[in-house]
Short mmCIF file of C-alpha atoms in Angstrom, two decimals:
data_model
loop_
_atom_site.label_atom_id
_atom_site.label_comp_id
_atom_site.label_asym_id
_atom_site.label_seq_id
_atom_site.Cartn_x
_atom_site.Cartn_y
_atom_site.Cartn_z
CA UNK A 1 0.22 0.15 0.08
CA UNK A 2 1.14 3.68 -0.74
CA UNK A 3 2.09 5.64 2.32
CA UNK A 4 -0.66 7.89 3.89
CA UNK A 5 0.29 11.25 2.09
CA UNK A 6 0.51 9.43 -1.58
CA UNK A 7 -2.88 8.10 -0.72
CA UNK A 8 -4.58 11.28 0.49
CA UNK A 9 -3.01 13.62 -2.10
CA UNK A 10 -5.76 15.29 -4.10
CA UNK A 11 -8.83 13.61 -1.50
CA UNK A 12 -11.04 16.56 -0.06
CA UNK A 13 -13.77 13.97 1.68
CA UNK A 14 -13.99 10.90 3.32
CA UNK A 15 -17.19 8.58 3.49
CA UNK A 16 -17.79 6.36 6.07
CA UNK A 17 -19.65 3.07 6.61
CA UNK A 18 -21.40 2.64 9.82
CA UNK A 19 -21.77 -0.73 11.05
CA UNK A 20 -18.84 -3.04 10.57
CA UNK A 21 -16.74 0.24 10.64
CA UNK A 22 -17.61 2.54 13.78
CA UNK A 23 -19.67 -0.02 15.53
CA UNK A 24 -20.45 -3.60 15.23
CA UNK A 25 -24.74 -3.75 16.46
CA UNK A 26 -26.10 -5.86 19.12
CA UNK A 27 -27.93 -6.22 22.06
CA UNK A 28 -27.17 -3.21 24.84
CA UNK A 29 -26.54 -0.69 21.64
CA UNK A 30 -23.00 -2.58 20.10
CA UNK A 31 -20.06 -1.75 20.44
CA UNK A 32 -17.43 0.77 19.34
CA UNK A 33 -14.83 -0.35 17.16
CA UNK A 34 -11.48 -0.09 18.49
CA UNK A 35 -9.66 3.20 17.36
CA UNK A 36 -12.90 4.50 15.55
CA UNK A 37 -14.00 6.93 18.10
CA UNK A 38 -10.56 8.25 17.98
CA UNK A 39 -10.16 8.48 14.33
CA UNK A 40 -13.88 10.18 13.42
CA UNK A 41 -12.60 12.95 15.95
CA UNK A 42 -9.12 12.91 14.24
CA UNK A 43 -11.09 12.95 10.80
CA UNK A 44 -13.36 15.90 11.73
CA UNK A 45 -10.48 17.99 12.82
CA UNK A 46 -8.74 17.57 10.07
CA UNK A 47 -9.22 19.48 6.50
CA UNK A 48 -11.37 17.09 5.11
CA UNK A 49 -15.26 16.77 4.54
CA UNK A 50 -16.88 13.84 6.89
CA UNK A 51 -19.89 12.42 5.44
CA UNK A 52 -21.71 9.01 7.26
CA UNK A 53 -22.99 6.84 4.60
CA UNK A 54 -25.09 4.35 5.80
CA UNK A 55 -27.11 1.12 4.68
CA UNK A 56 -28.46 0.79 8.16
CA UNK A 57 -32.43 0.28 8.07
CA UNK A 58 -33.66 -1.08 11.23
CA UNK A 59 -33.18 1.94 13.03
CA UNK A 60 -34.15 6.18 12.41
CA UNK A 61 -31.26 7.74 11.54
CA UNK A 62 -32.12 9.50 15.33
CA UNK A 63 -31.93 6.68 16.96
CA UNK A 64 -28.72 5.48 15.27
CA UNK A 65 -26.99 9.00 16.10
CA UNK A 66 -28.03 8.48 19.88
CA UNK A 67 -26.65 5.09 19.83
CA UNK A 68 -23.50 6.01 18.66
CA UNK A 69 -23.00 9.37 20.55
CA UNK A 70 -23.82 7.42 23.84
CA UNK A 71 -21.04 5.05 22.57
CA UNK A 72 -18.17 8.48 22.14
CA UNK A 73 -18.75 9.36 18.39
CA UNK A 74 -18.74 13.16 17.63
CA UNK A 75 -21.47 12.43 14.94
CA UNK A 76 -24.99 13.96 14.04
CA UNK A 77 -28.30 13.35 12.03
CA UNK A 78 -27.95 15.94 9.26
CA UNK A 79 -24.45 13.88 8.83
CA UNK A 80 -25.67 10.95 7.58
CA UNK A 81 -26.95 9.67 4.57
CA UNK A 82 -29.35 6.48 5.21
CA UNK A 83 -31.63 4.85 2.71
CA UNK A 84 -35.08 5.84 4.41
CA UNK A 85 -35.26 9.72 3.94
CA UNK A 86 -33.68 8.86 0.25
CA UNK A 87 -36.58 6.36 -0.24
CA UNK A 88 -39.15 8.98 1.22
CA UNK A 89 -37.66 11.35 -1.68
CA UNK A 90 -38.39 8.42 -4.11
CA UNK A 91 -42.09 7.87 -2.71
CA UNK A 92 -43.10 11.78 -2.93
CA UNK A 93 -41.61 12.80 -6.13
CA UNK A 94 -43.44 9.65 -7.89
CA UNK A 95 -46.38 9.53 -6.35
CA UNK A 96 -46.04 6.22 -4.51
CA UNK A 97 -47.65 5.18 -1.60
CA UNK A 98 -45.82 1.88 -0.37
CA UNK A 99 -46.62 -0.96 1.98
CA UNK A 100 -43.75 -0.78 4.22
CA UNK A 101 -42.23 -4.28 4.67
CA UNK A 102 -40.13 -2.91 7.49
CA UNK A 103 -38.53 -2.85 10.99
CA UNK A 104 -40.45 -0.90 13.85
CA UNK A 105 -37.84 0.77 14.48
CA UNK A 106 -37.51 2.44 11.24
CA UNK A 107 -40.93 3.29 10.95
CA UNK A 108 -40.43 7.02 12.15
CA UNK A 109 -38.50 8.06 8.67
CA UNK A 110 -42.01 7.53 6.79
CA UNK A 111 -44.29 9.11 9.25
CA UNK A 112 -45.16 11.60 6.46
CA UNK A 113 -46.21 9.56 3.62
CA UNK A 114 -49.64 7.98 2.50
CA UNK A 115 -49.56 4.34 3.05
CA UNK A 116 -53.34 4.28 1.93
CA UNK A 117 -54.37 2.06 -0.80
CA UNK A 118 -50.56 0.86 -1.35
CA UNK A 119 -49.35 1.21 -5.31
CA UNK A 120 -45.84 0.07 -3.85
CA UNK A 121 -43.77 -2.12 -1.72
CA UNK A 122 -40.66 -0.81 0.39
CA UNK A 123 -38.74 -3.60 1.64
CA UNK A 124 -36.22 -3.04 4.04
CA UNK A 125 -34.15 -4.98 6.84
CA UNK A 126 -37.65 -5.88 8.77
CA UNK A 127 -35.92 -8.56 11.01
CA UNK A 128 -38.53 -10.34 13.04
CA UNK A 129 -41.17 -8.53 10.81
CA UNK A 130 -39.81 -10.78 7.68
CA UNK A 131 -42.70 -12.81 8.63
CA UNK A 132 -44.80 -15.16 6.20
CA UNK A 133 -47.91 -13.27 6.84
CA UNK A 134 -45.96 -9.30 6.12
CA UNK A 135 -44.28 -11.28 3.00
CA UNK A 136 -47.62 -12.37 1.52
CA UNK A 137 -48.74 -8.86 2.41
CA UNK A 138 -46.30 -7.48 0.25
CA UNK A 139 -46.65 -10.36 -2.54
CA UNK A 140 -50.34 -9.61 -2.63
CA UNK A 141 -49.63 -5.95 -3.41
CA UNK A 142 -47.26 -6.30 -5.87
CA UNK A 143 -49.83 -8.63 -7.78
CA UNK A 144 -52.54 -6.72 -7.90
CA UNK A 145 -50.16 -3.45 -9.44
CA UNK A 146 -50.56 -3.36 -13.19
CA UNK A 147 -46.75 -2.18 -13.07
CA UNK A 148 -45.76 -3.51 -9.58
CA UNK A 149 -42.91 -1.63 -8.00
CA UNK A 150 -40.64 -3.09 -5.48
CA UNK A 151 -37.94 -0.57 -3.62
CA UNK A 152 -35.91 -1.98 -1.76
CA UNK A 153 -33.38 -0.51 1.10
CA UNK A 154 -30.28 -2.16 -0.02
CA UNK A 155 -29.38 -5.30 -0.89
CA UNK A 156 -26.95 -7.02 1.61
CA UNK A 157 -27.24 -10.63 2.01
CA UNK A 158 -26.48 -10.87 5.68
CA UNK A 159 -24.65 -9.01 8.68
CA UNK A 160 -23.11 -9.93 11.74
CA UNK A 161 -24.84 -9.45 15.29
CA UNK A 162 -22.22 -10.01 18.16
CA UNK A 163 -25.10 -13.28 18.20
CA UNK A 164 -23.59 -14.29 14.85
CA UNK A 165 -25.06 -14.23 10.99
CA UNK A 166 -28.53 -12.86 10.00
CA UNK A 167 -30.15 -12.66 7.50
CA UNK A 168 -30.03 -8.82 5.83
CA UNK A 169 -32.73 -7.73 3.11
CA UNK A 170 -31.26 -9.00 -0.04
CA UNK A 171 -32.64 -12.93 0.15
CA UNK A 172 -36.77 -11.38 1.30
CA UNK A 173 -35.79 -8.98 -1.86
CA UNK A 174 -35.15 -11.51 -3.83
CA UNK A 175 -37.88 -13.79 -2.68
CA UNK A 176 -40.48 -10.92 -3.72
CA UNK A 177 -38.22 -10.68 -7.29
CA UNK A 178 -38.62 -14.46 -7.97
CA UNK A 179 -42.61 -14.63 -6.71
CA UNK A 180 -43.51 -11.63 -8.99
CA UNK A 181 -41.30 -11.71 -11.75
CA UNK A 182 -39.84 -8.64 -11.46
CA UNK A 183 -37.02 -6.58 -10.03
CA UNK A 184 -36.15 -4.32 -7.36
CA UNK A 185 -35.09 -0.55 -7.64
CA UNK A 186 -32.21 -0.49 -4.63
CA UNK A 187 -31.93 2.58 -2.90
CA UNK A 188 -29.03 3.02 -0.60
CA UNK A 189 -25.40 1.13 -1.06
CA UNK A 190 -24.48 -0.20 -3.86
CA UNK A 191 -26.89 2.70 -6.09
CA UNK A 192 -25.03 5.18 -7.50
CA UNK A 193 -27.42 8.02 -6.93
CA UNK A 194 -27.02 7.14 -3.17
CA UNK A 195 -23.24 8.02 -3.57
CA UNK A 196 -24.10 10.75 -5.23
CA UNK A 197 -26.36 11.84 -2.74
CA UNK A 198 -24.10 11.87 0.23
CA UNK A 199 -21.06 13.34 -2.17
CA UNK A 200 -23.56 16.48 -2.83
CA UNK A 201 -23.89 16.83 0.83
CA UNK A 202 -20.75 17.73 1.38
CA UNK A 203 -19.73 19.27 -1.84
CA UNK A 204 -16.89 16.69 -2.95
CA UNK A 205 -16.49 15.29 -6.35
CA UNK A 206 -16.32 11.10 -6.67
CA UNK A 207 -12.45 11.23 -7.52
CA UNK A 208 -11.68 13.75 -4.47
CA UNK A 209 -13.41 11.11 -1.97
CA UNK A 210 -12.05 8.62 -0.16
CA UNK A 211 -14.98 5.61 0.76
CA UNK A 212 -14.25 3.60 4.46
CA UNK A 213 -16.39 0.52 4.23
CA UNK A 214 -16.48 -3.30 5.87
CA UNK A 215 -18.21 -4.20 2.68
CA UNK A 216 -15.23 -4.53 0.03
CA UNK A 217 -17.24 -6.84 -2.45
CA UNK A 218 -20.35 -3.72 -2.24
CA UNK A 219 -17.44 -1.24 -2.48
CA UNK A 220 -15.69 -2.96 -5.51
CA UNK A 221 -19.29 -3.02 -7.18
CA UNK A 222 -20.02 0.92 -6.29
CA UNK A 223 -16.10 1.58 -8.12
CA UNK A 224 -17.44 -0.36 -11.00
CA UNK A 225 -20.47 2.25 -11.36
CA UNK A 226 -18.47 5.35 -10.31
CA UNK A 227 -14.58 4.48 -11.74
CA UNK A 228 -13.85 7.47 -10.31
CA UNK A 229 -14.30 6.89 -6.58
CA UNK A 230 -11.06 5.18 -5.02
CA UNK A 231 -9.80 2.71 -3.34
CA UNK A 232 -11.70 1.66 -0.05
CA UNK A 233 -9.84 1.13 3.07
CA UNK A 234 -10.92 0.42 6.56
CA UNK A 235 -9.89 2.42 9.53
CA UNK A 236 -7.88 -0.75 11.01
CA UNK A 237 -5.56 -0.90 7.53
CA UNK B 1 -57.44 -29.68 -31.05
CA UNK B 2 -56.83 -33.29 -32.16
CA UNK B 3 -60.03 -35.36 -31.52
CA UNK B 4 -59.49 -37.62 -28.44
CA UNK B 5 -58.78 -40.72 -30.00
CA UNK B 6 -55.97 -39.16 -32.05
CA UNK B 7 -54.59 -37.24 -29.20
CA UNK B 8 -54.77 -40.58 -27.20
CA UNK B 9 -53.31 -42.79 -29.80
CA UNK B 10 -49.93 -44.46 -28.12
CA UNK B 11 -50.81 -43.33 -24.95
CA UNK B 12 -50.44 -45.88 -21.90
CA UNK B 13 -50.27 -43.70 -19.31
CA UNK B 14 -51.56 -40.67 -17.59
CA UNK B 15 -49.76 -38.01 -14.98
CA UNK B 16 -52.35 -36.33 -12.89
CA UNK B 17 -51.48 -33.25 -11.12
CA UNK B 18 -53.48 -32.91 -7.52
CA UNK B 19 -53.98 -29.62 -6.95
CA UNK B 20 -55.46 -27.26 -9.10
CA UNK B 21 -56.24 -30.24 -10.98
CA UNK B 22 -58.10 -32.59 -9.06
CA UNK B 23 -59.05 -30.01 -6.10
CA UNK B 24 -58.48 -26.22 -4.84
CA UNK B 25 -56.86 -26.34 -1.58
CA UNK B 26 -58.43 -24.13 0.96
CA UNK B 27 -60.12 -23.51 4.59
CA UNK B 28 -62.24 -27.00 5.39
CA UNK B 29 -60.27 -29.39 3.16
CA UNK B 30 -60.74 -27.22 -0.20
CA UNK B 31 -63.15 -27.95 -2.37
CA UNK B 32 -63.16 -30.69 -5.67
CA UNK B 33 -63.05 -29.23 -9.30
CA UNK B 34 -66.38 -29.66 -11.17
CA UNK B 35 -65.71 -32.57 -12.89
CA UNK B 36 -62.85 -34.21 -11.21
CA UNK B 37 -63.93 -36.93 -9.51
CA UNK B 38 -65.89 -38.42 -12.42
CA UNK B 39 -62.67 -37.88 -14.74
CA UNK B 40 -60.60 -40.10 -12.56
CA UNK B 41 -62.99 -42.63 -12.41
CA UNK B 42 -63.34 -42.93 -15.76
CA UNK B 43 -59.27 -42.77 -16.13
CA UNK B 44 -59.34 -45.55 -13.50
CA UNK B 45 -61.93 -47.38 -15.11
CA UNK B 46 -60.31 -47.54 -18.86
CA UNK B 47 -56.89 -49.48 -20.24
CA UNK B 48 -54.96 -46.73 -19.25
CA UNK B 49 -52.05 -46.49 -16.29
CA UNK B 50 -52.67 -43.75 -13.62
CA UNK B 51 -50.33 -42.20 -11.40
CA UNK B 52 -50.77 -38.82 -9.19
CA UNK B 53 -47.97 -36.90 -9.27
CA UNK B 54 -47.75 -33.41 -6.79
CA UNK B 55 -45.64 -30.80 -5.19
CA UNK B 56 -47.78 -30.63 -2.40
CA UNK B 57 -45.47 -29.90 0.53
CA UNK B 58 -47.48 -29.19 3.49
CA UNK B 59 -49.34 -32.17 3.79
CA UNK B 60 -48.15 -36.16 4.07
CA UNK B 61 -49.20 -38.55 1.50
CA UNK B 62 -51.47 -39.75 4.07
CA UNK B 63 -53.10 -36.64 4.89
CA UNK B 64 -53.49 -35.69 1.75
CA UNK B 65 -55.20 -38.86 0.63
CA UNK B 66 -57.38 -38.84 3.54
CA UNK B 67 -58.75 -35.25 2.35
CA UNK B 68 -58.98 -36.26 -1.43
CA UNK B 69 -60.99 -39.69 -0.47
CA UNK B 70 -62.95 -37.43 1.23
CA UNK B 71 -63.88 -35.20 -1.07
CA UNK B 72 -64.99 -38.81 -3.01
CA UNK B 73 -61.98 -39.45 -5.41
CA UNK B 74 -60.71 -42.44 -5.59
CA UNK B 75 -57.34 -42.43 -4.29
CA UNK B 76 -54.87 -44.40 -2.56
CA UNK B 77 -51.19 -43.51 -1.11
CA UNK B 78 -49.37 -45.87 -3.06
CA UNK B 79 -50.67 -44.33 -6.31
CA UNK B 80 -48.99 -41.29 -5.28
CA UNK B 81 -45.70 -39.87 -6.21
CA UNK B 82 -44.78 -36.77 -3.73
CA UNK B 83 -41.52 -34.68 -3.28
CA UNK B 84 -41.06 -35.69 0.76
CA UNK B 85 -40.62 -39.31 -0.39
CA UNK B 86 -38.42 -38.96 -2.99
CA UNK B 87 -36.56 -36.49 -0.73
CA UNK B 88 -36.09 -38.69 2.26
CA UNK B 89 -34.76 -41.23 -0.08
CA UNK B 90 -31.96 -38.93 -1.55
CA UNK B 91 -30.77 -37.87 2.26
CA UNK B 92 -30.30 -41.87 3.13
CA UNK B 93 -28.00 -42.53 -0.24
CA UNK B 94 -26.28 -39.53 0.75
CA UNK B 95 -26.00 -39.55 4.57
CA UNK B 96 -27.49 -36.44 4.91
CA UNK B 97 -28.92 -35.06 8.51
CA UNK B 98 -31.53 -32.22 7.22
CA UNK B 99 -32.35 -29.28 9.46
CA UNK B 100 -35.85 -29.35 7.76
CA UNK B 101 -37.53 -25.90 7.29
CA UNK B 102 -40.93 -27.59 6.51
CA UNK B 103 -44.36 -27.40 7.52
CA UNK B 104 -45.42 -29.36 10.42
CA UNK B 105 -47.96 -31.04 8.29
CA UNK B 106 -45.58 -32.87 6.20
CA UNK B 107 -43.27 -33.56 9.25
CA UNK B 108 -44.12 -37.37 9.57
CA UNK B 109 -43.01 -38.19 6.27
CA UNK B 110 -39.41 -37.36 7.95
CA UNK B 111 -39.82 -39.85 11.25
CA UNK B 112 -37.05 -42.19 9.96
CA UNK B 113 -34.64 -39.10 9.15
CA UNK B 114 -31.21 -38.30 11.29
CA UNK B 115 -32.08 -34.46 11.85
CA UNK B 116 -29.09 -34.68 14.57
CA UNK B 117 -26.30 -32.36 13.95
CA UNK B 118 -27.59 -31.13 10.51
CA UNK B 119 -25.06 -31.22 7.53
CA UNK B 120 -27.70 -29.90 5.12
CA UNK B 121 -31.13 -28.10 4.63
CA UNK B 122 -34.52 -29.35 3.18
CA UNK B 123 -37.06 -26.49 2.37
CA UNK B 124 -40.53 -27.06 1.43
CA UNK B 125 -43.99 -24.94 1.13
CA UNK B 126 -43.64 -23.98 5.40
CA UNK B 127 -46.33 -21.27 5.29
CA UNK B 128 -46.64 -19.78 8.92
CA UNK B 129 -43.40 -21.62 9.83
CA UNK B 130 -41.42 -19.23 6.88
CA UNK B 131 -40.81 -17.00 9.98
CA UNK B 132 -37.26 -14.81 10.10
CA UNK B 133 -36.27 -17.00 13.17
CA UNK B 134 -36.63 -20.60 11.10
CA UNK B 135 -35.46 -18.83 7.95
CA UNK B 136 -31.95 -17.66 10.16
CA UNK B 137 -31.66 -20.92 11.48
CA UNK B 138 -31.83 -22.93 7.85
CA UNK B 139 -29.13 -20.05 6.64
CA UNK B 140 -26.25 -20.56 9.61
CA UNK B 141 -26.99 -24.00 9.16
CA UNK B 142 -25.62 -23.68 5.00
CA UNK B 143 -23.14 -20.77 6.62
CA UNK B 144 -21.16 -23.53 8.60
CA UNK B 145 -21.04 -25.89 6.47
CA UNK B 146 -18.06 -26.23 3.56
CA UNK B 147 -19.96 -27.56 1.00
CA UNK B 148 -24.02 -26.23 1.70
CA UNK B 149 -26.42 -28.72 0.34
CA UNK B 150 -29.96 -27.09 0.06
CA UNK B 151 -32.85 -29.19 -0.85
CA UNK B 152 -36.09 -28.00 -1.85
CA UNK B 153 -39.09 -29.96 -2.61
CA UNK B 154 -40.08 -27.85 -5.64
CA UNK B 155 -39.60 -24.63 -6.66
CA UNK B 156 -42.85 -23.01 -7.16
CA UNK B 157 -43.38 -19.18 -6.89
CA UNK B 158 -47.01 -19.13 -6.04
CA UNK B 159 -50.64 -21.09 -5.47
CA UNK B 160 -53.57 -20.20 -5.30
CA UNK B 161 -55.70 -20.59 -1.99
CA UNK B 162 -59.58 -19.74 -1.62
CA UNK B 163 -58.44 -16.86 0.39
CA UNK B 164 -56.32 -15.81 -2.63
CA UNK B 165 -52.43 -16.01 -3.72
CA UNK B 166 -50.25 -17.97 -0.91
CA UNK B 167 -45.87 -17.59 -1.49
CA UNK B 168 -44.81 -21.21 -2.56
CA UNK B 169 -41.80 -22.33 -1.54
CA UNK B 170 -39.60 -21.03 -4.42
CA UNK B 171 -39.55 -17.73 -3.40
CA UNK B 172 -37.87 -18.83 0.04
CA UNK B 173 -35.19 -21.31 -1.98
CA UNK B 174 -34.44 -17.83 -3.96
CA UNK B 175 -33.66 -15.99 -0.37
CA UNK B 176 -31.26 -18.96 0.48
CA UNK B 177 -29.27 -19.41 -2.62
CA UNK B 178 -28.79 -15.14 -2.31
CA UNK B 179 -27.93 -15.43 0.85
CA UNK B 180 -24.92 -18.10 0.79
CA UNK B 181 -24.36 -17.87 -2.84
CA UNK B 182 -25.75 -21.45 -3.46
CA UNK B 183 -27.77 -23.11 -5.52
CA UNK B 184 -30.20 -25.42 -4.42
CA UNK B 185 -31.36 -29.22 -5.40
CA UNK B 186 -35.10 -29.39 -6.53
CA UNK B 187 -36.61 -32.10 -6.23
CA UNK B 188 -40.65 -32.62 -7.19
CA UNK B 189 -41.44 -30.84 -10.55
CA UNK B 190 -40.24 -29.74 -12.88
CA UNK B 191 -37.50 -32.08 -12.44
CA UNK B 192 -36.68 -34.73 -14.95
CA UNK B 193 -35.99 -37.47 -12.00
CA UNK B 194 -38.87 -37.26 -9.89
CA UNK B 195 -41.14 -37.30 -13.21
CA UNK B 196 -38.96 -40.42 -14.29
CA UNK B 197 -39.94 -42.01 -10.68
CA UNK B 198 -43.60 -41.46 -10.97
CA UNK B 199 -43.17 -43.01 -14.39
CA UNK B 200 -41.40 -46.01 -13.15
CA UNK B 201 -44.08 -46.54 -10.79
CA UNK B 202 -46.69 -47.62 -13.38
CA UNK B 203 -44.11 -48.94 -16.03
CA UNK B 204 -44.97 -46.54 -18.69
CA UNK B 205 -42.18 -44.71 -21.09
CA UNK B 206 -42.31 -40.34 -21.33
CA UNK B 207 -43.29 -40.98 -24.93
CA UNK B 208 -46.28 -43.33 -23.46
CA UNK B 209 -47.38 -40.47 -21.39
CA UNK B 210 -50.06 -37.62 -21.44
CA UNK B 211 -49.76 -35.01 -18.47
CA UNK B 212 -52.69 -33.17 -16.59
CA UNK B 213 -51.55 -30.21 -15.08
CA UNK B 214 -52.43 -26.51 -14.19
CA UNK B 215 -49.29 -25.22 -14.14
CA UNK B 216 -48.44 -25.03 -18.12
CA UNK B 217 -45.23 -23.30 -17.41
CA UNK B 218 -43.84 -25.78 -15.13
CA UNK B 219 -45.24 -28.82 -17.69
CA UNK B 220 -43.63 -27.07 -20.65
CA UNK B 221 -40.73 -26.49 -18.84
CA UNK B 222 -40.46 -30.15 -18.09
CA UNK B 223 -41.54 -30.45 -21.68
CA UNK B 224 -37.98 -29.42 -22.63
CA UNK B 225 -36.17 -31.90 -20.63
CA UNK B 226 -38.67 -34.97 -21.63
CA UNK B 227 -38.98 -34.31 -25.06
CA UNK B 228 -40.89 -37.29 -25.86
CA UNK B 229 -43.50 -36.17 -23.01
CA UNK B 230 -46.62 -35.40 -24.37
CA UNK B 231 -48.34 -32.16 -24.58
CA UNK B 232 -50.26 -31.57 -21.19
CA UNK B 233 -54.27 -30.75 -21.13
CA UNK B 234 -56.74 -30.23 -18.18
CA UNK B 235 -59.71 -31.87 -17.47
CA UNK B 236 -62.02 -29.35 -18.30
CA UNK B 237 -60.47 -29.07 -21.86
#
């Protein structure tokens, strides 16, 4: 690897993932990853613009930020790009009224959204709410639409909790895609639009940003969309 | 369509699907499809060999046959080819001990199978048992195996109950395939081995059989494997 000075030449901003980079989620609010509280403090004290960019969709930004602040991180809600607010913007722009197959923890992000007489489905990492009944409800909504729209907050396969590996939203997105013979629209990483909105928020171009993500695969995939997005690295590297 | 005499020239046997051909499942044991009880009686009174070939995986054969007999059908357990017994044979042959993600109604078919310390997953139309917890258990079993084996009893997208469309096993099979980056082995229609075992049971060759199935897609797919399998027709045709 090239030395720091060389690697950061031309870099004006940093996109930080949260889960797996700042902390590991789990019972009791999770645990901070060693060195990450200090790393964030140093970055924010530097000349670099910092944006937190997460696919977290079990919690509202308010809840997530509260949890991170309790772990010692210097972070505020306005610094976080998350898929739920991005999805809300799409829903409003396109006049979509979703059936929400989501975790109760993130429901408050959709407070301003009309969910009557659904004409689309929004699916997120719903955890225990991925019951057969809820999946079947989402399926029936989609099957009754002439042009079924399925919006998925991320498409992760699984994530790690302190208790073990947990199924993420991706497998359930695939299940509905197969059942209905449709293709979901993914909001969140690795969607290029999602990265763009994070960059816009800090006024930095794609070629001027360094990403820090646990998900190398995801980052590589994103890189193929954004040729100018620089190599990812982890804070432990 | 060609007249009956012409269409049946050379036909020695008939494979009958059950759900959607003989009856529609649903509350209170479902309802017989008009004319089907008489059609089965006529077929069994003819020179033709008859075999019932189903992907039903929510009930044991005993329960299914009991239900059909109550609806007036002349049918016995030994005349039914179903995926659970076929899966049991594979499990025994290959020394596989499954984690069973199945409906309680079909569990008795696996009574003779060792399920301790699982080294594979068997998934069937589990209905309400497709909870997040059960799906995650299956996922964790697969992720801990060096060579993960996922056996799926059919791969149907959905089926119709009197109460509406219901997600079948296929979407959940796809979910686990995506989560683990693997490909399931399908036991049941449209697997060629499954049709072969039904034909062997009545001693009829593929080119001598007529299939009667609701699932035209499935039948077409099967036909591409079995070029000699004849055109499907429905009892209402």
